[in-house]
Amino acid sequence: METITVLAAPEPSMPDTLLLTLDEVARQLRCARRSVERHIASHRLRTVHLGRSVRVERRELERFAAEMREPDDAYASQVRRRDHLLCVPRRRRVLACPGHDGAGP
């Protein structure tokens, strides 16, 4: 007796959803829904309102993710150089006090 394996035809892949819920956005970004809500409240992530529903367009999510990426190398080196200058400790300036020669208390 022969066994015949029948392979089902692959289902056509569903096109990416145009509008995402906040939970779907959080899943895509791998963060909490509350973080997504904070980005929306600070106007870093734009939304679409459908009645009482809040959605995020997929291209808006892609724009947001691209904006969050690290800057290019030229800009990053300028930032590192600037940050280094901010972190260099400054020498204290000792002011001379009248009547004090600096030789102990």
XYZ file of C-alpha atoms in Angstrom:
105
model
C 0.000 0.000 0.000
C 1.347 3.384 -0.984
C 1.025 6.558 1.086
C 0.375 9.695 -0.857
C 1.079 13.032 0.727
C -0.979 15.879 -0.575
C 0.464 19.321 -0.040
C -2.040 22.086 0.249
C -1.533 25.011 -2.019
C 0.092 27.849 -0.089
C -2.370 30.483 0.917
C -1.722 33.833 -0.651
C -0.043 35.942 1.965
C -2.263 38.627 3.351
C -1.089 42.098 2.498
C 0.168 44.100 5.417
C -2.605 45.884 7.217
C -2.706 49.566 6.382
C -3.932 50.704 9.815
C -2.597 49.165 13.029
C -4.101 49.203 16.501
C -1.990 50.491 19.375
C -1.486 46.916 20.585
C -0.219 45.900 17.135
C 2.131 48.893 17.063
C 3.453 47.946 20.502
C 3.997 44.374 19.311
C 5.866 45.619 16.225
C 8.089 47.917 18.305
C 8.434 45.295 21.051
C 7.445 47.753 23.743
C 4.510 48.353 26.056
C 1.268 49.846 24.790
C 1.763 52.648 27.334
C 5.049 53.579 25.612
C 3.187 53.870 22.309
C 0.590 56.085 24.001
C 3.381 58.320 25.338
C 4.897 58.697 21.855
C 1.459 59.671 20.557
C 0.891 62.156 23.396
C 4.257 63.793 22.705
C 3.362 64.043 18.970
C 6.273 61.842 17.884
C 3.864 59.259 16.455
C 0.835 60.435 14.433
C -2.504 58.655 14.527
C -5.693 58.258 12.521
C -9.025 58.440 14.345
C -11.899 56.311 13.063
C -14.809 57.176 15.294
C -13.560 56.295 18.765
C -10.832 53.981 17.441
C -7.217 55.105 17.269
C -4.990 53.622 14.568
C -1.470 54.171 13.267
C -0.682 53.942 9.575
C 1.992 51.388 8.723
C 4.044 53.983 6.805
C 3.859 56.286 9.864
C 5.223 53.470 12.010
C 8.048 52.949 9.505
C 8.803 56.698 9.537
C 8.848 56.688 13.325
C 11.194 53.688 13.438
C 13.532 55.311 10.895
C 13.599 58.486 12.987
C 14.570 56.457 16.055
C 17.586 54.871 14.335
C 21.069 55.973 15.276
C 22.386 58.896 13.221
C 24.835 58.379 10.393
C 28.576 58.164 11.124
C 29.471 61.781 10.317
C 26.809 63.158 12.601
C 27.555 60.558 15.288
C 31.226 61.528 15.413
C 30.258 65.192 15.909
C 27.895 64.233 18.713
C 30.534 62.037 20.381
C 33.088 64.847 20.140
C 30.627 67.341 21.629
C 29.600 64.916 24.374
C 33.246 64.266 25.178
C 33.828 67.973 25.642
C 30.883 68.162 27.989
C 32.237 65.280 30.076
C 35.787 66.572 30.467
C 36.206 67.735 34.052
C 37.106 71.351 34.387
C 39.951 72.447 36.585
C 38.925 74.273 39.652
C 40.000 77.799 39.796
C 41.366 78.738 43.193
C 40.639 82.297 44.010
C 43.136 84.156 46.123
C 41.694 85.254 49.423
C 43.022 88.467 50.854
C 45.213 87.739 53.865
C 45.506 84.037 53.082
C 48.707 82.622 51.650
C 47.321 79.137 51.070
C 49.653 77.438 53.584
C 47.106 75.597 55.714
C 44.068 76.591 57.768
